[in-house]
Short mmCIF file of C-alpha atoms in Angstrom, two decimals:
data_model
loop_
_atom_site.label_atom_id
_atom_site.label_comp_id
_atom_site.label_asym_id
_atom_site.label_seq_id
_atom_site.Cartn_x
_atom_site.Cartn_y
_atom_site.Cartn_z
CA UNK X 1 -0.04 -0.01 -0.28
CA UNK X 2 1.49 3.45 -0.96
CA UNK X 3 1.37 6.64 0.88
CA UNK X 4 2.41 9.98 -0.29
CA UNK X 5 2.36 13.02 1.72
CA UNK X 6 0.19 15.93 0.37
CA UNK X 7 -0.07 19.06 2.16
CA UNK X 8 1.45 20.35 5.39
CA UNK X 9 -1.50 19.19 7.70
CA UNK X 10 -2.37 16.20 5.56
CA UNK X 11 -1.05 12.85 4.34
CA UNK X 12 -2.26 10.80 1.71
CA UNK X 13 -1.67 7.18 0.93
CA UNK X 14 -3.11 5.19 -1.63
CA UNK X 15 -3.01 1.32 -2.74
CA UNK X 16 -1.51 0.87 -5.86
CA UNK X 17 -1.95 -2.31 -7.96
CA UNK X 18 1.03 -3.88 -10.06
CA UNK X 19 0.23 -5.10 -13.31
CA UNK X 20 0.16 -8.71 -12.37
CA UNK X 21 -1.64 -8.48 -8.88
CA UNK X 22 -4.97 -8.17 -8.24
CA UNK X 23 -6.24 -10.44 -5.60
CA UNK X 24 -5.94 -11.44 -2.02
CA UNK X 25 -8.46 -13.07 -0.56
CA UNK X 26 -11.37 -15.38 -1.01
CA UNK X 27 -9.99 -18.11 -2.15
CA UNK X 28 -8.55 -17.02 0.78
CA UNK X 29 -11.32 -14.95 1.14
CA UNK X 30 -11.58 -12.25 2.73
CA UNK X 31 -8.74 -10.38 3.89
CA UNK X 32 -5.35 -11.45 3.62
CA UNK X 33 -3.60 -14.48 3.13
CA UNK X 34 -2.77 -16.53 0.26
CA UNK X 35 -4.49 -19.11 -1.95
CA UNK X 36 -2.62 -21.99 -3.54
CA UNK X 37 -2.49 -23.78 -6.87
CA UNK X 38 -5.53 -22.84 -8.41
CA UNK X 39 -5.95 -24.44 -12.04
CA UNK X 40 -9.05 -24.09 -13.64
CA UNK X 41 -10.73 -27.27 -14.99
CA UNK X 42 -13.21 -28.10 -17.71
CA UNK X 43 -14.68 -31.08 -15.92
CA UNK X 44 -16.65 -29.47 -13.16
CA UNK X 45 -20.02 -29.63 -14.10
CA UNK X 46 -21.14 -32.94 -12.25
CA UNK X 47 -19.20 -32.04 -9.23
CA UNK X 48 -17.60 -35.23 -9.00
CA UNK X 49 -13.81 -35.17 -7.92
CA UNK X 50 -11.62 -38.03 -7.74
CA UNK X 51 -8.70 -38.29 -5.30
CA UNK X 52 -5.92 -37.89 -7.93
CA UNK X 53 -7.93 -34.52 -9.10
CA UNK X 54 -8.38 -33.09 -5.68
CA UNK X 55 -4.53 -33.73 -4.82
CA UNK X 56 -2.57 -32.82 -7.69
CA UNK X 57 -2.74 -29.11 -7.41
CA UNK X 58 -0.92 -29.42 -3.93
CA UNK X 59 2.16 -30.72 -2.83
CA UNK X 60 1.78 -34.61 -1.42
CA UNK X 61 3.02 -33.46 1.96
CA UNK X 62 0.60 -31.08 1.98
CA UNK X 63 -2.29 -33.50 1.16
CA UNK X 64 -0.98 -35.89 3.89
CA UNK X 65 -1.32 -33.11 6.58
CA UNK X 66 -4.63 -32.18 5.35
CA UNK X 67 -6.28 -35.47 5.53
CA UNK X 68 -4.32 -35.91 8.92
CA UNK X 69 -5.91 -33.03 10.56
CA UNK X 70 -9.39 -33.87 8.87
CA UNK X 71 -9.54 -37.46 9.70
CA UNK X 72 -10.90 -38.18 6.30
CA UNK X 73 -9.29 -38.76 2.86
CA UNK X 74 -9.44 -35.81 0.31
CA UNK X 75 -12.34 -37.58 -1.74
CA UNK X 76 -14.61 -36.94 1.09
CA UNK X 77 -13.30 -33.47 1.54
CA UNK X 78 -13.56 -32.71 -2.11
CA UNK X 79 -17.27 -33.89 -2.88
CA UNK X 80 -20.42 -33.37 -1.02
CA UNK X 81 -20.24 -34.31 2.94
CA UNK X 82 -23.58 -33.93 4.60
CA UNK X 83 -21.44 -33.45 7.85
CA UNK X 84 -19.94 -30.31 6.30
CA UNK X 85 -23.25 -28.57 6.05
CA UNK X 86 -22.49 -27.86 9.93
CA UNK X 87 -19.65 -26.12 9.39
CA UNK X 88 -19.41 -25.20 12.92
CA UNK X 89 -20.14 -28.70 14.09
CA UNK X 90 -22.65 -28.82 16.83
CA UNK X 91 -22.40 -25.65 17.80
CA UNK X 92 -23.96 -24.02 14.33
CA UNK X 93 -27.12 -22.60 13.69
CA UNK X 94 -29.34 -22.43 10.59
CA UNK X 95 -30.46 -19.03 10.42
CA UNK X 96 -30.26 -17.12 7.39
CA UNK X 97 -30.84 -13.53 8.14
CA UNK X 98 -29.26 -10.23 9.31
CA UNK X 99 -28.94 -12.07 12.59
CA UNK X 100 -26.82 -14.92 11.09
CA UNK X 101 -23.69 -13.97 12.78
CA UNK X 102 -25.33 -12.85 16.46
CA UNK X 103 -26.88 -15.89 17.93
CA UNK X 104 -25.40 -18.20 20.73
CA UNK X 105 -23.82 -21.90 19.97
CA UNK X 106 -26.74 -24.03 19.51
CA UNK X 107 -25.33 -26.38 21.95
CA UNK X 108 -25.06 -23.63 24.57
CA UNK X 109 -27.20 -25.14 27.96
CA UNK X 110 -29.67 -22.94 29.40
CA UNK X 111 -27.62 -22.51 32.55
CA UNK X 112 -24.48 -20.87 30.48
CA UNK X 113 -26.72 -18.57 28.11
CA UNK X 114 -27.05 -15.91 30.94
CA UNK X 115 -23.26 -15.18 30.50
CA UNK X 116 -23.64 -15.17 26.95
CA UNK X 117 -26.32 -12.43 27.05
CA UNK X 118 -24.43 -10.62 29.69
CA UNK X 119 -21.54 -10.45 27.39
CA UNK X 120 -23.40 -9.38 24.47
CA UNK X 121 -24.89 -6.40 26.56
CA UNK X 122 -21.19 -5.35 27.18
CA UNK X 123 -20.46 -6.05 23.47
CA UNK X 124 -23.11 -3.77 22.16
CA UNK X 125 -23.66 -0.81 24.57
CA UNK X 126 -21.48 2.03 24.27
CA UNK X 127 -19.15 3.29 26.95
CA UNK X 128 -19.37 6.74 28.04
CA UNK X 129 -16.79 9.48 29.22
CA UNK X 130 -15.94 9.46 32.83
CA UNK X 131 -17.14 10.47 35.47
CA UNK X 132 -20.66 9.28 34.72
CA UNK X 133 -23.57 7.78 36.61
CA UNK X 134 -23.06 4.68 34.51
CA UNK X 135 -20.19 3.65 36.63
CA UNK X 136 -19.54 0.12 35.13
CA UNK X 137 -19.31 1.81 31.66
CA UNK X 138 -17.55 5.04 31.93
CA UNK X 139 -14.04 5.69 31.04
CA UNK X 140 -14.25 5.99 27.21
CA UNK X 141 -11.01 7.57 25.67
CA UNK X 142 -9.38 10.09 26.00
CA UNK X 143 -8.43 9.17 22.62
CA UNK X 144 -10.35 6.36 21.01
CA UNK X 145 -12.01 4.96 17.59
CA UNK X 146 -15.30 3.81 18.71
CA UNK X 147 -17.37 3.68 21.79
CA UNK X 148 -18.77 0.13 21.63
CA UNK X 149 -17.59 -3.02 20.11
CA UNK X 150 -20.46 -3.31 17.75
CA UNK X 151 -19.77 -0.01 16.01
CA UNK X 152 -16.62 -1.89 14.46
CA UNK X 153 -18.23 -5.46 14.16
CA UNK X 154 -21.71 -4.55 12.81
CA UNK X 155 -24.02 -7.39 13.83
CA UNK X 156 -20.87 -9.19 14.79
CA UNK X 157 -19.69 -9.05 11.23
CA UNK X 158 -16.92 -7.59 8.98
CA UNK X 159 -16.72 -3.85 8.71
CA UNK X 160 -16.03 -1.63 5.64
CA UNK X 161 -13.85 1.13 4.63
CA UNK X 162 -15.76 4.57 4.40
CA UNK X 163 -17.89 4.69 1.39
CA UNK X 164 -16.96 8.33 0.53
CA UNK X 165 -14.74 10.98 1.79
CA UNK X 166 -17.23 12.14 4.11
CA UNK X 167 -17.95 9.26 5.83
CA UNK X 168 -16.51 8.21 9.13
CA UNK X 169 -14.24 5.30 9.40
CA UNK X 170 -16.14 3.48 12.16
CA UNK X 171 -15.21 0.13 11.32
CA UNK X 172 -11.64 0.74 10.10
CA UNK X 173 -8.72 1.58 11.98
CA UNK X 174 -5.08 2.56 10.74
CA UNK X 175 -2.24 0.42 12.68
CA UNK X 176 1.30 2.16 12.79
CA UNK X 177 4.74 0.47 13.20
CA UNK X 178 8.28 1.90 12.89
CA UNK X 179 11.37 0.16 11.68
CA UNK X 180 13.69 -0.85 14.54
CA UNK X 181 16.72 1.18 14.43
CA UNK X 182 18.90 -0.25 17.28
CA UNK X 183 20.20 -3.77 18.09
CA UNK X 184 17.80 -3.78 21.47
CA UNK X 185 14.84 -3.36 18.97
CA UNK X 186 15.93 -5.75 16.39
CA UNK X 187 16.47 -8.48 19.26
CA UNK X 188 13.29 -7.94 20.80
CA UNK X 189 11.33 -7.98 17.77
CA UNK X 190 13.33 -11.54 16.82
CA UNK X 191 12.20 -13.08 19.57
CA UNK X 192 8.58 -11.47 19.97
CA UNK X 193 9.32 -9.60 23.14
CA UNK X 194 7.66 -6.52 21.66
CA UNK X 195 4.94 -6.32 19.08
CA UNK X 196 6.35 -3.46 17.37
CA UNK X 197 8.46 -0.38 17.29
CA UNK X 198 5.54 2.14 17.89
CA UNK X 199 5.82 5.76 16.77
CA UNK X 200 7.10 8.11 19.24
CA UNK X 201 4.10 10.50 19.05
CA UNK X 202 1.11 8.42 17.72
CA UNK X 203 1.94 5.00 19.25
CA UNK X 204 1.05 1.74 17.50
CA UNK X 205 -2.70 2.69 16.42
CA UNK X 206 -4.20 5.87 14.83
CA UNK X 207 -6.93 6.96 16.96
CA UNK X 208 -9.20 9.07 15.24
CA UNK X 209 -11.45 10.47 17.99
CA UNK X 210 -10.86 12.30 21.25
CA UNK X 211 -13.18 13.27 24.28
CA UNK X 212 -13.66 17.12 24.72
CA UNK X 213 -10.37 18.66 25.28
CA UNK X 214 -8.35 15.93 23.81
CA UNK X 215 -7.37 16.28 19.97
CA UNK X 216 -7.98 13.46 17.88
CA UNK X 217 -4.71 12.10 16.27
CA UNK X 218 -6.20 12.52 12.78
CA UNK X 219 -9.02 12.14 10.39
CA UNK X 220 -9.50 9.20 8.12
CA UNK X 221 -11.27 9.09 4.67
CA UNK X 222 -10.93 7.63 1.36
CA UNK X 223 -11.43 7.91 -2.25
CA UNK X 224 -11.56 5.17 -4.77
CA UNK X 225 -9.84 4.33 -8.29
CA UNK X 226 -11.44 1.77 -10.79
CA UNK X 227 -8.84 -0.87 -11.67
CA UNK X 228 -10.47 -3.05 -14.65
CA UNK X 229 -9.39 -6.48 -15.01
CA UNK X 230 -9.95 -8.93 -17.94
CA UNK X 231 -10.40 -12.34 -17.87
CA UNK X 232 -9.17 -14.57 -20.76
CA UNK X 233 -12.62 -15.11 -22.54
CA UNK X 234 -12.85 -10.81 -22.26
CA UNK X 235 -14.92 -10.37 -19.52
CA UNK X 236 -14.14 -7.64 -17.52
CA UNK X 237 -14.26 -7.31 -13.54
CA UNK X 238 -13.80 -3.95 -12.30
CA UNK X 239 -11.66 -3.74 -8.81
CA UNK X 240 -11.48 -0.62 -7.09
CA UNK X 241 -8.17 0.59 -5.19
CA UNK X 242 -8.44 2.98 -2.22
CA UNK X 243 -6.79 6.11 -1.67
CA UNK X 244 -6.81 6.79 2.21
CA UNK X 245 -6.29 10.36 3.51
CA UNK X 246 -5.08 11.40 6.93
CA UNK X 247 -5.90 14.90 7.45
CA UNK X 248 -6.08 17.23 10.46
CA UNK X 249 -3.15 15.76 12.23
CA UNK X 250 -3.48 16.46 16.00
CA UNK X 251 0.01 15.97 17.06
CA UNK X 252 2.57 16.85 14.49
CA UNK X 253 3.81 15.54 10.78
CA UNK X 254 4.43 11.78 10.71
CA UNK X 255 8.07 10.19 9.88
CA UNK X 256 8.29 9.13 6.59
CA UNK X 257 9.31 5.58 7.53
CA UNK X 258 5.99 5.10 9.49
CA UNK X 259 4.45 2.07 8.30
CA UNK X 260 0.81 2.37 8.00
CA UNK X 261 -1.92 -0.44 7.90
CA UNK X 262 -5.82 0.09 7.36
CA UNK X 263 -7.70 -2.76 8.51
CA UNK X 264 -11.55 -3.25 8.54
CA UNK X 265 -13.09 -5.16 11.55
CA UNK X 266 -13.12 -9.03 11.33
CA UNK X 267 -16.27 -11.08 11.66
CA UNK X 268 -16.84 -12.61 15.38
CA UNK X 269 -18.21 -16.17 14.19
CA UNK X 270 -16.66 -19.23 15.45
CA UNK X 271 -13.65 -17.76 17.33
CA UNK X 272 -13.96 -20.21 20.22
CA UNK X 273 -13.76 -22.84 17.55
CA UNK X 274 -10.52 -21.47 16.36
CA UNK X 275 -9.12 -20.95 19.66
CA UNK X 276 -9.53 -24.67 20.20
CA UNK X 277 -7.44 -25.68 17.51
CA UNK X 278 -4.10 -27.15 18.76
CA UNK X 279 -0.97 -25.04 18.52
CA UNK X 280 0.72 -28.16 16.91
CA UNK X 281 -2.08 -28.58 14.20
CA UNK X 282 -1.37 -24.86 12.91
CA UNK X 283 2.44 -25.40 13.40
CA UNK X 284 2.42 -28.50 11.34
CA UNK X 285 1.08 -26.83 8.27
CA UNK X 286 3.89 -24.01 8.25
CA UNK X 287 6.38 -24.41 5.23
CA UNK X 288 8.27 -21.14 5.73
CA UNK X 289 11.44 -22.44 3.53
CA UNK X 290 8.78 -23.85 0.89
CA UNK X 291 10.51 -27.35 1.17
CA UNK X 292 7.74 -29.12 -0.66
CA UNK X 293 8.21 -26.56 -3.60
CA UNK X 294 4.82 -25.62 -4.42
CA UNK X 295 5.73 -21.83 -3.94
CA UNK X 296 3.43 -21.67 -0.75
CA UNK X 297 5.18 -21.24 2.05
CA UNK X 298 2.96 -19.90 5.23
CA UNK X 299 4.65 -19.44 8.70
CA UNK X 300 3.11 -19.09 12.12
CA UNK X 301 3.36 -15.97 14.18
CA UNK X 302 4.53 -15.91 17.59
CA UNK X 303 3.16 -13.03 19.97
CA UNK X 304 4.09 -12.08 23.43
CA UNK X 305 1.03 -13.08 25.64
CA UNK X 306 0.14 -10.03 27.76
CA UNK X 307 -1.38 -11.97 30.40
CA UNK X 308 1.07 -14.59 30.80
CA UNK X 309 4.32 -12.70 29.76
CA UNK X 310 5.14 -15.50 27.90
CA UNK X 311 5.58 -16.08 23.90
CA UNK X 312 2.93 -18.11 22.48
CA UNK X 313 1.13 -18.84 19.18
CA UNK X 314 -0.48 -16.29 17.33
CA UNK X 315 -3.85 -17.08 15.72
CA UNK X 316 -6.28 -13.94 15.69
CA UNK X 317 -6.16 -10.56 13.94
CA UNK X 318 -5.10 -9.94 10.52
CA UNK X 319 -1.74 -10.77 11.31
CA UNK X 320 -2.15 -13.41 13.93
CA UNK X 321 -0.84 -11.09 16.42
CA UNK X 322 -2.89 -12.43 19.45
CA UNK X 323 -2.64 -15.31 21.38
CA UNK X 324 -6.32 -16.14 22.58
CA UNK X 325 -9.67 -14.29 22.89
CA UNK X 326 -9.19 -12.87 26.27
CA UNK X 327 -6.15 -10.92 25.40
CA UNK X 328 -7.72 -10.00 21.70
CA UNK X 329 -10.53 -8.47 23.63
CA UNK X 330 -8.41 -6.44 26.26
CA UNK X 331 -6.10 -5.20 23.50
CA UNK X 332 -9.27 -4.05 21.49
CA UNK X 333 -10.63 -2.33 24.53
CA UNK X 334 -7.61 -0.57 25.21
CA UNK X 335 -6.64 0.67 21.48
CA UNK X 336 -10.19 1.15 20.19
CA UNK X 337 -11.79 2.45 22.97
CA UNK X 338 -8.95 3.85 25.43
CA UNK X 339 -10.51 1.03 28.11
CA UNK X 340 -8.18 -0.23 30.92
CA UNK X 341 -8.12 -3.78 32.31
CA UNK X 342 -6.08 -6.16 34.29
CA UNK X 343 -4.19 -7.14 30.77
CA UNK X 344 -3.69 -3.92 29.61
CA UNK X 345 -3.77 -1.55 32.34
CA UNK X 346 -2.43 1.64 30.92
CA UNK X 347 -4.25 4.20 29.14
CA UNK X 348 -3.52 4.43 25.41
CA UNK X 349 -1.86 7.87 25.59
CA UNK X 350 1.97 8.63 24.38
CA UNK X 351 3.87 10.66 26.66
CA UNK X 352 3.62 13.54 24.39
CA UNK X 353 0.00 13.40 24.61
CA UNK X 354 -0.43 15.32 27.85
CA UNK X 355 -4.09 16.05 27.33
CA UNK X 356 -4.91 12.39 26.93
CA UNK X 357 -2.59 11.81 30.06
CA UNK X 358 -4.34 14.02 32.28
CA UNK X 359 -8.06 13.38 31.15
CA UNK X 360 -10.31 11.89 33.79
CA UNK X 361 -10.44 7.82 34.03
CA UNK X 362 -13.21 5.53 34.89
CA UNK X 363 -10.73 3.37 36.64
CA UNK X 364 -12.20 1.81 39.92
CA UNK X 365 -10.22 0.06 42.56
CA UNK X 366 -10.05 -3.67 42.46
CA UNK X 367 -8.40 -4.76 45.58
CA UNK X 368 -5.79 -7.29 46.04
CA UNK X 369 -3.12 -5.27 45.10
CA UNK X 370 -4.47 -5.02 41.40
CA UNK X 371 -4.55 -1.57 39.65
CA UNK X 372 -7.58 0.58 39.16
CA UNK X 373 -9.18 -0.38 35.88
CA UNK X 374 -12.35 0.80 33.50
CA UNK X 375 -12.82 -3.19 32.58
CA UNK X 376 -12.82 -5.35 35.57
CA UNK X 377 -12.18 -9.27 35.38
CA UNK X 378 -15.98 -9.94 35.60
CA UNK X 379 -16.94 -7.85 32.45
CA UNK X 380 -13.67 -9.24 30.72
CA UNK X 381 -14.98 -12.74 31.49
CA UNK X 382 -18.55 -12.01 30.35
CA UNK X 383 -17.28 -10.67 26.92
CA UNK X 384 -14.86 -13.28 26.39
CA UNK X 385 -17.72 -15.85 26.72
CA UNK X 386 -20.12 -13.98 24.31
CA UNK X 387 -16.93 -13.89 21.63
CA UNK X 388 -16.35 -17.47 22.38
CA UNK X 389 -19.68 -18.56 21.48
CA UNK X 390 -21.01 -16.68 18.53
CA UNK X 391 -22.30 -19.65 16.41
CA UNK X 392 -21.23 -20.44 12.78
CA UNK X 393 -24.23 -20.44 10.63
CA UNK X 394 -24.71 -23.78 8.66
CA UNK X 395 -24.03 -23.92 4.74
CA UNK X 396 -26.80 -23.44 2.28
CA UNK X 397 -27.22 -25.47 -0.76
CA UNK X 398 -24.23 -27.43 -0.02
CA UNK X 399 -25.46 -30.20 -2.68
CA UNK X 400 -26.47 -28.07 -5.49
CA UNK X 401 -24.67 -29.05 -8.88
CA UNK X 402 -23.53 -25.82 -9.23
CA UNK X 403 -22.23 -25.65 -5.65
CA UNK X 404 -20.14 -28.85 -5.99
CA UNK X 405 -19.07 -27.86 -9.38
CA UNK X 406 -17.51 -24.85 -7.70
CA UNK X 407 -16.12 -26.91 -4.89
CA UNK X 408 -14.43 -29.03 -7.37
CA UNK X 409 -12.97 -26.18 -8.91
CA UNK X 410 -11.76 -25.10 -5.33
CA UNK X 411 -10.07 -28.13 -4.69
CA UNK X 412 -8.63 -28.87 -8.09
CA UNK X 413 -7.22 -25.33 -8.24
CA UNK X 414 -5.31 -26.12 -4.89
CA UNK X 415 -6.87 -23.35 -2.93
CA UNK X 416 -7.34 -25.89 -0.21
CA UNK X 417 -3.35 -25.65 0.48
CA UNK X 418 -3.85 -22.43 2.59
CA UNK X 419 -7.65 -22.84 3.23
CA UNK X 420 -7.28 -26.01 5.32
CA UNK X 421 -10.82 -27.45 5.25
CA UNK X 422 -11.48 -29.35 8.34
CA UNK X 423 -10.19 -30.09 11.95
CA UNK X 424 -11.12 -32.45 14.53
CA UNK X 425 -10.90 -30.47 18.12
CA UNK X 426 -9.65 -32.08 21.20
CA UNK X 427 -11.35 -32.27 24.41
CA UNK X 428 -9.22 -30.03 26.70
CA UNK X 429 -9.10 -29.31 30.49
CA UNK X 430 -10.99 -26.13 30.63
CA UNK X 431 -14.54 -25.01 30.55
CA UNK X 432 -14.90 -24.62 26.62
CA UNK X 433 -17.49 -27.24 26.77
CA UNK X 434 -19.38 -26.04 23.76
CA UNK X 435 -16.17 -26.13 21.49
CA UNK X 436 -14.94 -29.74 23.06
CA UNK X 437 -14.63 -32.60 20.25
CA UNK X 438 -16.11 -30.53 17.66
CA UNK X 439 -15.47 -31.41 13.91
CA UNK X 440 -15.23 -28.21 12.06
CA UNK X 441 -14.70 -26.76 8.52
CA UNK X 442 -13.11 -23.13 8.92
CA UNK X 443 -11.28 -23.22 5.59
CA UNK X 444 -7.84 -21.88 7.04
CA UNK X 445 -4.75 -22.81 8.50
CA UNK X 446 -4.36 -19.75 10.52
CA UNK X 447 -0.75 -19.02 9.07
CA UNK X 448 0.81 -15.91 7.63
CA UNK X 449 1.33 -15.69 3.98
CA UNK X 450 3.07 -13.26 1.48
CA UNK X 451 0.15 -11.73 -0.74
CA UNK X 452 2.36 -9.49 -2.77
CA UNK X 453 2.85 -5.98 -3.31
CA UNK X 454 -0.58 -4.93 -4.04
CA UNK X 455 -1.86 -5.93 -0.55
CA UNK X 456 1.38 -5.06 1.34
CA UNK X 457 1.09 -2.00 3.76
CA UNK X 458 3.37 0.78 2.83
CA UNK X 459 5.24 3.58 4.46
CA UNK X 460 3.48 7.00 4.87
CA UNK X 461 5.72 8.15 2.07
CA UNK X 462 4.27 5.51 -0.27
CA UNK X 463 7.12 3.24 -0.30
CA UNK X 464 7.17 -0.53 -0.04
CA UNK X 465 8.89 -1.75 3.09
CA UNK X 466 11.83 -4.17 3.32
CA UNK X 467 10.36 -7.74 3.91
CA UNK X 468 12.88 -8.09 6.87
CA UNK X 469 11.05 -5.09 8.90
CA UNK X 470 8.58 -6.56 11.23
CA UNK X 471 5.27 -4.59 12.01
CA UNK X 472 3.49 -6.95 14.10
CA UNK X 473 5.75 -9.42 16.09
CA UNK X 474 7.07 -11.74 13.40
CA UNK X 475 4.63 -10.63 10.62
CA UNK X 476 5.91 -8.12 7.96
CA UNK X 477 3.72 -5.60 5.77
CA UNK X 478 3.65 -8.30 3.16
CA UNK X 479 2.07 -11.02 5.33
CA UNK X 480 -1.32 -11.60 6.23
CA UNK X 481 -3.05 -14.52 8.16
CA UNK X 482 -5.37 -17.08 6.17
CA UNK X 483 -8.95 -15.96 7.38
CA UNK X 484 -11.50 -18.46 7.73
CA UNK X 485 -14.17 -18.58 5.05
CA UNK X 486 -17.03 -20.13 7.13
CA UNK X 487 -20.25 -17.65 6.93
CA UNK X 488 -18.52 -15.79 4.25
CA UNK X 489 -21.38 -16.39 2.05
CA UNK X 490 -23.79 -14.41 4.51
CA UNK X 491 -21.60 -11.59 5.28
CA UNK X 492 -23.74 -9.11 2.91
CA UNK X 493 -27.00 -10.54 4.47
CA UNK X 494 -25.61 -9.62 7.78
CA UNK X 495 -24.39 -5.99 6.58
CA UNK X 496 -24.95 -5.03 3.00
CA UNK X 497 -22.12 -2.65 3.27
CA UNK X 498 -19.52 -5.29 4.31
CA UNK X 499 -16.65 -5.57 2.49
CA UNK X 500 -13.45 -8.06 1.94
CA UNK X 501 -9.74 -8.07 2.49
CA UNK X 502 -8.09 -6.43 5.17
CA UNK X 503 -8.81 -2.79 4.02
CA UNK X 504 -12.23 -3.53 2.51
CA UNK X 505 -11.33 -2.69 -0.97
CA UNK X 506 -13.18 -5.93 -2.32
CA UNK X 507 -16.96 -5.51 -2.88
CA UNK X 508 -17.43 -8.94 -3.60
CA UNK X 509 -15.84 -12.34 -3.37
CA UNK X 510 -14.64 -12.32 -7.07
CA UNK X 511 -12.98 -9.03 -6.67
CA UNK X 512 -11.30 -10.33 -3.45
CA UNK X 513 -9.89 -13.26 -5.32
CA UNK X 514 -8.55 -11.04 -8.19
CA UNK X 515 -6.41 -9.05 -5.47
CA UNK X 516 -4.41 -12.06 -4.60
CA UNK X 517 -0.79 -11.91 -5.62
CA UNK X 518 2.58 -12.91 -4.10
CA UNK X 519 2.38 -16.64 -3.49
CA UNK X 520 -0.98 -16.84 -4.79
CA UNK X 521 0.35 -14.77 -7.99
CA UNK X 522 0.10 -18.01 -10.11
CA UNK X 523 -3.32 -18.98 -8.64
CA UNK X 524 -4.52 -15.65 -9.55
CA UNK X 525 -3.75 -15.91 -13.20
CA UNK X 526 -5.12 -19.51 -13.45
CA UNK X 527 -8.54 -17.72 -12.04
CA UNK X 528 -8.36 -15.13 -14.96
CA UNK X 529 -8.68 -17.87 -17.31
CA UNK X 530 -11.84 -19.41 -16.07
CA UNK X 531 -14.96 -18.72 -18.16
CA UNK X 532 -18.53 -17.19 -17.27
CA UNK X 533 -19.78 -21.00 -16.16
CA UNK X 534 -16.55 -21.43 -14.13
CA UNK X 535 -16.66 -17.83 -12.69
CA UNK X 536 -20.46 -18.91 -11.68
CA UNK X 537 -19.54 -22.15 -10.23
CA UNK X 538 -16.77 -20.86 -7.94
CA UNK X 539 -18.72 -18.05 -6.84
CA UNK X 540 -21.73 -20.48 -6.04
CA UNK X 541 -19.30 -22.65 -3.67
CA UNK X 542 -18.01 -19.34 -1.86
CA UNK X 543 -21.49 -18.37 -1.37
CA UNK X 544 -22.41 -21.45 0.26
CA UNK X 545 -20.09 -21.14 3.19
#
């Protein structure tokens, strides 16, 4: 993504597209990650796929891993499987409406539903500026992006970039990172002891709102430029490239080397199931040296867990920089809403932001030697339970001929090389009862993949950073975590404005596919060879998820 300074008090950055790159998500869908050996086929109409066809597009070692994780052969994965209708296992629901992402796990007992609905209340209702009579919900800011979780995750779904230059960026934020300049910083990043080198004035995330008396850090807006892409048969798909504008800078100019990352909110469904996938099942899929020679690398991120103080596997967020739901939630409370918790006990103000530091807080005494905080442990527990138990909707039309033909293409093209279809979850010594032992179909490896120049974060000066510059623990600007595809076909049923990819540039699943680059450049070029029927089949399969 490229950023070019404009006027003294404004910074402009645009996402450019290179001549060969235009997709990035949905075969990987949604956001960032990598597709994998997609090769069109003319034999998809009957939806029948044999083992050889389903495996030839990916390396044999990768096939073995996928089958081991799934516990079934590729022939079952690549054809109609009645069990796959329940993508979220016994936790799933069959609702097809704007509420499709907002229901509790269907196997949640009556005695546990109370915690879910209390968590839902804290997730939906806005926090207010302190001091206030609503003592349990005061302390917003002083710098923040939104006042409620639901403002980003609209109806628990994905966000979108501002539609016009006048829109607010409610469900999109800008992450910031500086290059390491000292041996100590480089060593800390190498060992995941710090997430990033933050900007000395603006920190690690741009906050575009402030309470009264506290200047916001900037205003975020966007403009769009059409980018037509032509398929082999002459069909033209018009992509759009965003140009983000950062204006009204509240604390001085940015440094030219500042790396900037626009990101829309991710959907909330199935997170408890993804959290239950064993670390080893994710790590065994990594191929950071491409030893199997298929052009798909895949590496896992390692992150410092702020609760334990230990380095652990990252699995949540656009760059897999969060280790578990509890820390993901508390980080969002802190950075998005300016709220403190026992895991993130410090206000999200930088030392130079004196008005922010001196603003009133809603922190309450916790006792037992704990610091005063705004989100106490009880609230944190309710919100964690809620985010762990948002159900994945069942698939629709899974046995339809067009859908099965599209599924055949998906496998023949090797998209499952990154979008690992199926996992068998263990029973673990915790109270995650709803997730225990489920068989799930999330279509993700939860690994980082290089998605190419077009989708890479750039510096504020518009330059591509070096690939050895880390921006979120071990992840660089080019790398994105493979998003889960389950529920993707209902994204715009939940919210008609929902968009795809990390910065919301893709309005449709096909647009998302055509932004793929990097490790998936070859696959994208193969997608461009699909004829009208092939495009309809692939789209039908993705819409069925």
